[in-house]
Amino acid sequence: MIGIGAVIAAALLFSVLDARRRALSAPAVRPAPSELVGASHAPPPLYIPPVPRAMTELLLAPPPSPVVASRELQPRPAPAPSPPSYSQPPPISYAPPPLEAVPAPRTSGGAILIVDSQARPAADGAAPPAASGQSAAPLGATARSRAGSIANRATTVPQGTLIPAVLETAMNSTGAGFARALVQRDVHGFDGTRVLIPRGSRLIGEYASDTSPGQKRAFVTWTRLIRPDGVTIALQSPATDPVGVGGVRARVNSHFFERFAGSILQTAMLIGGNLAARSVGDSVVIALPGSLPGAGSTTQATQIPPTLSVRQGTSISVFVARDLDFTGVEAVR
């Protein structure tokens, strides 16, 4: 315990001595009391220099009176206008028009292009006439189309309308004939306010018999529509399937055996003839087309067109090819 107390006392003594040493070695920052004595005295009075006497008399003297001119002011005459000067116009020089180059004569044949520089552009956007030996219009050029509005919207069935119907009669393309169908649903006008083609209206059309190999659809042209109230209108519109694909899907009879019966018969005759004429022990039979006399005309298949048949009750549609206007008959109702 005595040792610890001695160490603490030595540390305190060292700190006190070190603080006094630092205070003595630091420079003085505050002014001495003797320097503060003179700063409390009042400042000396302000010196104002005297004003000179001549300047004082000049400032106190009254202002001089204005001097009035004794004679009247005479107006100055206006200067005379100078005569106008005209410049001589430049002399007119006549320049003759440039001569057009005359094309050299052509010795070889072919079309000659004639360019008319005097031609005026056609009005209303019409294309000028084409030169000799050229097409009527350049590639990509189209005629101008002007916008219009549909008249009598409530009584007009616009072009492109699909009229759903069901076939009343069957069709067979063996020969040309007529077809009949009934409208399934009501068809409204352009604005949808009136029923112009009611359900139950009758369609009359016709189809041809000129089918081609590979054809699977029957093409019908509907020529007339008759409403239940007796109103009739010309259609001239094609038949489509319910989704709008051209033509009516039909059953196809390709007449396979009729077309290839001659070829099958010729092959059988060739094989039979070779079997009869072969030698004993020969197991190879060769049948070449045309090797049998008189059978050359049967080598080609007979050109029989396919037969298309459509059953009664098939669902179809009529694609309206032009606007149908019922204004005349609807105004009477």
Tab-separated table of C-alpha atoms in Angstrom:
chain	number	residue	atom	x	y	z
A	1	MET	CA	0.000	0.000	0.000
A	2	ILE	CA	2.851	2.393	0.784
A	3	GLY	CA	4.322	1.785	-2.681
A	4	ILE	CA	1.045	2.549	-4.451
A	5	GLY	CA	0.593	5.779	-2.496
A	6	ALA	CA	4.114	6.860	-3.392
A	7	VAL	CA	3.463	6.245	-7.094
A	8	ILE	CA	0.238	8.307	-7.005
A	9	ALA	CA	1.945	11.192	-5.199
A	10	ALA	CA	4.803	11.167	-7.719
A	11	ALA	CA	2.310	11.288	-10.631
A	12	LEU	CA	0.451	14.260	-9.111
A	13	LEU	CA	3.672	16.143	-8.523
A	14	PHE	CA	4.782	15.513	-12.106
A	15	SER	CA	1.518	16.801	-13.557
A	16	VAL	CA	1.621	20.009	-11.458
A	17	LEU	CA	5.206	20.785	-12.436
A	18	ASP	CA	4.538	20.089	-16.097
A	19	ALA	CA	1.504	22.438	-16.149
A	20	ARG	CA	3.556	25.283	-14.616
A	21	ARG	CA	6.306	24.744	-17.169
A	22	ARG	CA	3.892	25.012	-20.060
A	23	ALA	CA	2.305	28.189	-18.679
A	24	LEU	CA	5.716	29.907	-18.418
A	25	SER	CA	6.837	28.869	-21.901
A	26	ALA	CA	3.577	29.984	-23.721
A	27	PRO	CA	3.677	33.510	-25.387
A	28	ALA	CA	1.589	36.330	-23.969
A	29	VAL	CA	-1.687	36.875	-25.881
A	30	ARG	CA	-3.401	39.540	-23.808
A	31	PRO	CA	-2.090	43.164	-23.812
A	32	ALA	CA	-0.369	44.494	-20.767
A	33	PRO	CA	-2.338	46.756	-18.368
A	34	SER	CA	-0.046	49.672	-19.273
A	35	GLU	CA	-1.072	49.402	-22.924
A	36	LEU	CA	-4.761	49.690	-22.069
A	37	VAL	CA	-4.382	53.047	-20.275
A	38	GLY	CA	-3.950	55.210	-23.435
A	39	ALA	CA	-6.768	53.555	-25.332
A	40	SER	CA	-9.411	55.062	-22.996
A	41	HIS	CA	-8.637	58.732	-23.901
A	42	ALA	CA	-11.064	60.598	-26.297
A	43	PRO	CA	-9.991	61.165	-29.946
A	44	PRO	CA	-8.711	64.644	-30.998
A	45	PRO	CA	-11.299	67.125	-32.471
A	46	LEU	CA	-11.972	67.160	-36.246
A	47	TYR	CA	-10.288	69.994	-38.143
A	48	ILE	CA	-12.454	71.856	-40.725
A	49	PRO	CA	-10.575	74.192	-43.095
A	50	PRO	CA	-12.051	77.742	-43.561
A	51	VAL	CA	-13.978	78.633	-46.753
A	52	PRO	CA	-12.229	81.206	-49.005
A	53	ARG	CA	-13.828	84.699	-49.210
A	54	ALA	CA	-14.130	84.801	-52.997
A	55	MET	CA	-16.066	81.563	-52.996
A	56	THR	CA	-18.440	82.923	-50.292
A	57	GLU	CA	-19.243	86.064	-52.316
A	58	LEU	CA	-19.862	84.017	-55.444
A	59	LEU	CA	-22.336	81.792	-53.643
A	60	LEU	CA	-24.217	84.742	-52.056
A	61	ALA	CA	-24.442	86.885	-55.245
A	62	PRO	CA	-27.961	87.073	-56.942
A	63	PRO	CA	-28.417	85.331	-60.310
A	64	PRO	CA	-28.111	87.544	-63.454
A	65	SER	CA	-31.332	88.696	-65.217
A	66	PRO	CA	-32.149	87.202	-68.671
A	67	VAL	CA	-31.324	89.284	-71.758
A	68	VAL	CA	-34.253	89.860	-74.209
A	69	ALA	CA	-33.395	90.280	-77.901
A	70	SER	CA	-34.554	93.620	-79.339
A	71	ARG	CA	-35.330	92.485	-82.895
A	72	GLU	CA	-37.784	89.818	-83.935
A	73	LEU	CA	-36.622	86.529	-85.222
A	74	GLN	CA	-37.018	86.247	-88.976
A	75	PRO	CA	-38.186	82.838	-90.292
A	76	ARG	CA	-35.691	81.093	-92.445
A	77	PRO	CA	-36.871	80.467	-95.997
A	78	ALA	CA	-37.455	76.833	-96.935
A	79	PRO	CA	-34.968	75.445	-99.412
A	80	ALA	CA	-36.248	75.130	-102.971
A	81	PRO	CA	-37.000	71.536	-104.064
A	82	SER	CA	-34.510	70.050	-106.415
A	83	PRO	CA	-35.847	68.974	-109.824
A	84	PRO	CA	-36.473	65.213	-110.127
A	85	SER	CA	-33.948	63.210	-112.022
A	86	TYR	CA	-35.016	60.397	-114.369
A	87	SER	CA	-32.750	57.505	-115.098
A	88	GLN	CA	-32.593	56.191	-118.604
A	89	PRO	CA	-34.033	52.627	-118.926
A	90	PRO	CA	-31.602	49.988	-120.124
A	91	PRO	CA	-31.871	49.089	-123.792
A	92	ILE	CA	-34.072	46.091	-124.587
A	93	SER	CA	-32.101	43.194	-125.923
A	94	TYR	CA	-33.822	40.368	-127.833
A	95	ALA	CA	-32.547	36.879	-127.200
A	96	PRO	CA	-33.742	34.279	-129.723
A	97	PRO	CA	-35.159	31.043	-128.245
A	98	PRO	CA	-32.790	28.083	-128.185
A	99	LEU	CA	-33.131	25.739	-131.092
A	100	GLU	CA	-34.350	22.242	-130.277
A	101	ALA	CA	-31.982	19.464	-131.121
A	102	VAL	CA	-33.223	17.419	-134.039
A	103	PRO	CA	-32.878	13.688	-133.295
A	104	ALA	CA	-30.709	11.743	-135.660
A	105	PRO	CA	-32.567	9.421	-138.031
A	106	ARG	CA	-32.870	5.845	-136.815
A	107	THR	CA	-31.681	3.158	-139.140
A	108	SER	CA	-32.735	0.167	-137.062
A	109	GLY	CA	-36.325	-0.832	-136.515
A	110	GLY	CA	-38.226	-0.502	-133.267
A	111	ALA	CA	-40.626	1.854	-131.517
A	112	ILE	CA	-39.807	5.590	-131.483
A	113	LEU	CA	-40.417	7.505	-128.226
A	114	ILE	CA	-42.054	10.915	-128.858
A	115	VAL	CA	-41.923	13.397	-125.961
A	116	ASP	CA	-44.401	16.303	-126.136
A	117	SER	CA	-43.153	19.197	-124.024
A	118	GLN	CA	-46.316	21.229	-124.771
A	119	ALA	CA	-48.642	18.692	-123.125
A	120	ARG	CA	-50.517	19.802	-120.021
A	121	PRO	CA	-51.069	17.579	-117.005
A	122	ALA	CA	-54.465	15.967	-116.951
A	123	ALA	CA	-56.973	17.286	-114.435
A	124	ASP	CA	-58.456	15.433	-111.458
A	125	GLY	CA	-55.343	13.302	-111.009
A	126	ALA	CA	-55.855	11.342	-114.247
A	127	ALA	CA	-52.714	9.773	-115.645
A	128	PRO	CA	-51.490	11.103	-119.052
A	129	PRO	CA	-51.783	8.806	-122.063
A	130	ALA	CA	-48.868	6.435	-122.506
A	131	ALA	CA	-46.477	6.763	-125.443
A	132	SER	CA	-46.452	4.319	-128.322
A	133	GLY	CA	-44.917	0.967	-127.434
A	134	GLN	CA	-45.307	1.500	-123.665
A	135	SER	CA	-47.772	0.110	-121.152
A	136	ALA	CA	-50.880	2.083	-120.208
A	137	ALA	CA	-49.625	2.847	-116.659
A	138	PRO	CA	-46.266	2.429	-114.902
A	139	LEU	CA	-45.717	-0.423	-112.496
A	140	GLY	CA	-47.322	0.320	-109.105
A	141	ALA	CA	-49.504	3.239	-110.342
A	142	THR	CA	-53.162	3.056	-109.259
A	143	ALA	CA	-56.220	5.097	-110.134
A	144	ARG	CA	-57.472	7.701	-107.688
A	145	SER	CA	-60.301	6.572	-105.389
A	146	ARG	CA	-62.653	9.168	-103.983
A	147	ALA	CA	-64.460	8.655	-100.677
A	148	GLY	CA	-68.231	8.660	-100.506
A	149	SER	CA	-71.012	7.752	-98.117
A	150	ILE	CA	-73.640	5.027	-98.303
A	151	ALA	CA	-77.063	6.474	-99.030
A	152	ASN	CA	-80.136	5.032	-97.297
A	153	ARG	CA	-78.154	3.140	-94.685
A	154	ALA	CA	-81.238	1.727	-92.986
A	155	THR	CA	-82.497	0.116	-96.219
A	156	THR	CA	-79.198	-1.033	-97.768
A	157	VAL	CA	-77.417	-4.368	-97.343
A	158	PRO	CA	-73.763	-3.464	-98.046
A	159	GLN	CA	-71.363	-5.428	-100.184
A	160	GLY	CA	-69.522	-8.180	-98.311
A	161	THR	CA	-72.432	-9.254	-96.106
A	162	LEU	CA	-72.752	-13.029	-95.545
A	163	ILE	CA	-76.308	-14.390	-95.804
A	164	PRO	CA	-76.547	-17.782	-94.013
A	165	ALA	CA	-78.741	-20.332	-95.782
A	166	VAL	CA	-79.517	-24.065	-96.126
A	167	LEU	CA	-79.784	-25.951	-99.410
A	168	GLU	CA	-83.286	-27.161	-100.292
A	169	THR	CA	-82.150	-29.092	-103.353
A	170	ALA	CA	-79.210	-31.403	-103.913
A	171	MET	CA	-76.603	-30.701	-106.580
A	172	ASN	CA	-74.719	-32.939	-108.991
A	173	SER	CA	-72.142	-31.685	-111.473
A	174	THR	CA	-72.848	-34.345	-114.087
A	175	GLY	CA	-74.912	-31.659	-115.800
A	176	ALA	CA	-75.587	-27.966	-115.254
A	177	GLY	CA	-78.674	-27.127	-113.213
A	178	PHE	CA	-80.403	-24.839	-110.739
A	179	ALA	CA	-80.296	-24.784	-106.944
A	180	ARG	CA	-82.583	-23.444	-104.230
A	181	ALA	CA	-81.873	-22.487	-100.622
A	182	LEU	CA	-83.625	-20.928	-97.610
A	183	VAL	CA	-82.228	-18.075	-95.503
A	184	GLN	CA	-81.575	-19.223	-91.916
A	185	ARG	CA	-81.358	-15.908	-90.001
A	186	ASP	CA	-82.597	-12.343	-90.381
A	187	VAL	CA	-80.234	-9.985	-92.212
A	188	HIS	CA	-80.349	-6.299	-91.180
A	189	GLY	CA	-79.440	-3.133	-93.033
A	190	PHE	CA	-76.178	-1.251	-92.733
A	191	ASP	CA	-77.140	0.548	-89.494
A	192	GLY	CA	-78.889	-2.518	-88.016
A	193	THR	CA	-82.267	-0.846	-87.468
A	194	ARG	CA	-84.341	-2.799	-90.023
A	195	VAL	CA	-84.633	-6.416	-91.106
A	196	LEU	CA	-84.261	-6.327	-94.888
A	197	ILE	CA	-83.864	-10.080	-95.611
A	198	PRO	CA	-86.078	-11.983	-93.152
A	199	ARG	CA	-85.632	-15.587	-92.179
A	200	GLY	CA	-87.295	-17.949	-94.653
A	201	SER	CA	-86.463	-15.926	-97.767
A	202	ARG	CA	-85.754	-18.080	-100.808
A	203	LEU	CA	-82.566	-18.041	-102.880
A	204	ILE	CA	-82.424	-19.153	-106.510
A	205	GLY	CA	-79.076	-19.990	-108.159
A	206	GLU	CA	-77.411	-22.030	-110.853
A	207	TYR	CA	-74.260	-24.127	-111.187
A	208	ALA	CA	-72.209	-25.437	-114.123
A	209	SER	CA	-70.901	-28.879	-114.988
A	210	ASP	CA	-67.389	-27.926	-116.140
A	211	THR	CA	-65.309	-29.459	-113.371
A	212	SER	CA	-61.563	-30.014	-113.493
A	213	PRO	CA	-59.369	-32.825	-112.075
A	214	GLY	CA	-58.644	-32.260	-108.390
A	215	GLN	CA	-61.644	-29.962	-107.846
A	216	LYS	CA	-63.396	-30.551	-104.513
A	217	ARG	CA	-65.809	-27.614	-104.278
A	218	ALA	CA	-68.962	-26.837	-106.221
A	219	PHE	CA	-69.373	-23.245	-107.373
A	220	VAL	CA	-72.887	-21.801	-107.343
A	221	THR	CA	-73.991	-18.329	-108.453
A	222	TRP	CA	-77.110	-17.082	-106.646
A	223	THR	CA	-79.076	-14.925	-109.060
A	224	ARG	CA	-82.277	-14.012	-107.226
A	225	LEU	CA	-83.720	-13.527	-103.729
A	226	ILE	CA	-87.450	-13.722	-102.965
A	227	ARG	CA	-88.773	-12.569	-99.581
A	228	PRO	CA	-91.878	-14.056	-97.933
A	229	ASP	CA	-93.795	-10.805	-98.634
A	230	GLY	CA	-93.161	-11.119	-102.373
A	231	VAL	CA	-90.299	-8.610	-102.674
A	232	THR	CA	-87.610	-9.844	-105.073
A	233	ILE	CA	-84.139	-8.539	-105.899
A	234	ALA	CA	-81.296	-9.646	-108.181
A	235	LEU	CA	-78.199	-10.943	-106.384
A	236	GLN	CA	-75.527	-12.205	-108.801
A	237	SER	CA	-73.473	-13.306	-105.785
A	238	PRO	CA	-71.324	-16.433	-105.271
A	239	ALA	CA	-71.862	-19.192	-102.744
A	240	THR	CA	-69.407	-19.876	-99.917
A	241	ASP	CA	-69.213	-22.190	-96.950
A	242	PRO	CA	-70.358	-20.933	-93.508
A	243	VAL	CA	-66.961	-19.340	-92.795
A	244	GLY	CA	-66.717	-17.543	-96.142
A	245	VAL	CA	-64.447	-19.858	-98.167
A	246	GLY	CA	-65.393	-19.771	-101.847
A	247	GLY	CA	-67.479	-22.667	-103.117
A	248	VAL	CA	-69.437	-25.402	-101.347
A	249	ARG	CA	-67.637	-28.502	-100.075
A	250	ALA	CA	-68.819	-31.504	-102.078
A	251	ARG	CA	-68.324	-35.258	-102.328
A	252	VAL	CA	-65.983	-36.126	-105.200
A	253	ASN	CA	-66.303	-39.125	-107.510
A	254	SER	CA	-63.025	-39.279	-109.433
A	255	HIS	CA	-64.150	-42.239	-111.656
A	256	PHE	CA	-60.902	-44.097	-111.010
A	257	PHE	CA	-61.858	-47.432	-112.610
A	258	GLU	CA	-63.435	-45.748	-115.631
A	259	ARG	CA	-60.299	-43.694	-116.210
A	260	PHE	CA	-57.773	-46.521	-115.804
A	261	ALA	CA	-59.754	-49.535	-117.079
A	262	GLY	CA	-57.977	-49.432	-120.465
A	263	SER	CA	-54.530	-49.394	-118.852
A	264	ILE	CA	-55.414	-52.289	-116.554
A	265	LEU	CA	-56.792	-54.315	-119.474
A	266	GLN	CA	-53.700	-53.660	-121.596
A	267	THR	CA	-51.376	-54.736	-118.773
A	268	ALA	CA	-53.311	-57.982	-118.313
A	269	MET	CA	-53.177	-58.725	-122.037
A	270	LEU	CA	-49.409	-58.084	-122.209
A	271	ILE	CA	-48.706	-60.340	-119.272
A	272	GLY	CA	-50.948	-63.110	-120.691
A	273	GLY	CA	-49.341	-62.925	-124.142
A	274	ASN	CA	-45.820	-63.104	-122.733
A	275	LEU	CA	-46.751	-66.045	-120.532
A	276	ALA	CA	-48.108	-67.939	-123.532
A	277	ALA	CA	-45.089	-67.205	-125.730
A	278	ARG	CA	-42.296	-67.842	-123.259
A	279	SER	CA	-40.046	-70.834	-123.598
A	280	VAL	CA	-39.924	-73.764	-121.212
A	281	GLY	CA	-37.814	-73.019	-118.151
A	282	ASP	CA	-37.919	-69.232	-118.629
A	283	SER	CA	-39.225	-67.700	-115.401
A	284	VAL	CA	-38.917	-64.003	-116.451
A	285	VAL	CA	-41.965	-62.274	-117.988
A	286	ILE	CA	-41.430	-58.830	-119.604
A	287	ALA	CA	-44.440	-56.658	-120.450
A	288	LEU	CA	-43.536	-53.440	-122.300
A	289	PRO	CA	-46.135	-50.750	-123.041
A	290	GLY	CA	-47.165	-50.755	-126.706
A	291	SER	CA	-45.677	-54.167	-127.432
A	292	LEU	CA	-49.146	-55.615	-128.126
A	293	PRO	CA	-50.442	-54.667	-131.589
A	294	GLY	CA	-53.604	-52.583	-131.549
A	295	ALA	CA	-53.330	-51.705	-127.839
A	296	GLY	CA	-51.407	-48.452	-128.140
A	297	SER	CA	-54.536	-46.266	-127.829
A	298	THR	CA	-55.288	-47.565	-124.328
A	299	THR	CA	-52.014	-46.528	-122.733
A	300	GLN	CA	-53.304	-43.076	-121.768
A	301	ALA	CA	-55.898	-42.715	-119.013
A	302	THR	CA	-59.343	-41.652	-120.201
A	303	GLN	CA	-59.977	-37.973	-119.420
A	304	ILE	CA	-63.178	-38.181	-117.368
A	305	PRO	CA	-63.844	-35.108	-115.190
A	306	PRO	CA	-64.735	-35.737	-111.543
A	307	THR	CA	-68.355	-35.572	-110.450
A	308	LEU	CA	-69.228	-33.316	-107.496
A	309	SER	CA	-72.344	-33.892	-105.422
A	310	VAL	CA	-73.761	-31.797	-102.567
A	311	ARG	CA	-76.453	-33.156	-100.288
A	312	GLN	CA	-79.719	-31.465	-99.440
A	313	GLY	CA	-79.640	-29.557	-96.126
A	314	THR	CA	-75.987	-28.487	-96.397
A	315	SER	CA	-75.251	-25.180	-94.635
A	316	ILE	CA	-73.923	-22.506	-96.978
A	317	SER	CA	-73.531	-18.726	-97.136
A	318	VAL	CA	-74.069	-16.126	-99.841
A	319	PHE	CA	-71.354	-13.477	-100.218
A	320	VAL	CA	-73.155	-10.272	-101.289
A	321	ALA	CA	-71.169	-9.020	-104.279
A	322	ARG	CA	-72.864	-5.596	-104.543
A	323	ASP	CA	-74.993	-3.283	-102.420
A	324	LEU	CA	-78.650	-4.331	-102.165
A	325	ASP	CA	-80.962	-1.294	-101.928
A	326	PHE	CA	-84.481	-1.924	-100.589
A	327	THR	CA	-85.433	1.766	-100.328
A	328	GLY	CA	-88.193	1.605	-102.945
A	329	VAL	CA	-90.057	-1.270	-101.319
A	330	GLU	CA	-89.412	-0.299	-97.694
A	331	ALA	CA	-90.905	3.175	-98.212
A	332	VAL	CA	-94.257	1.607	-99.138
A	333	ARG	CA	-94.429	-0.503	-95.987
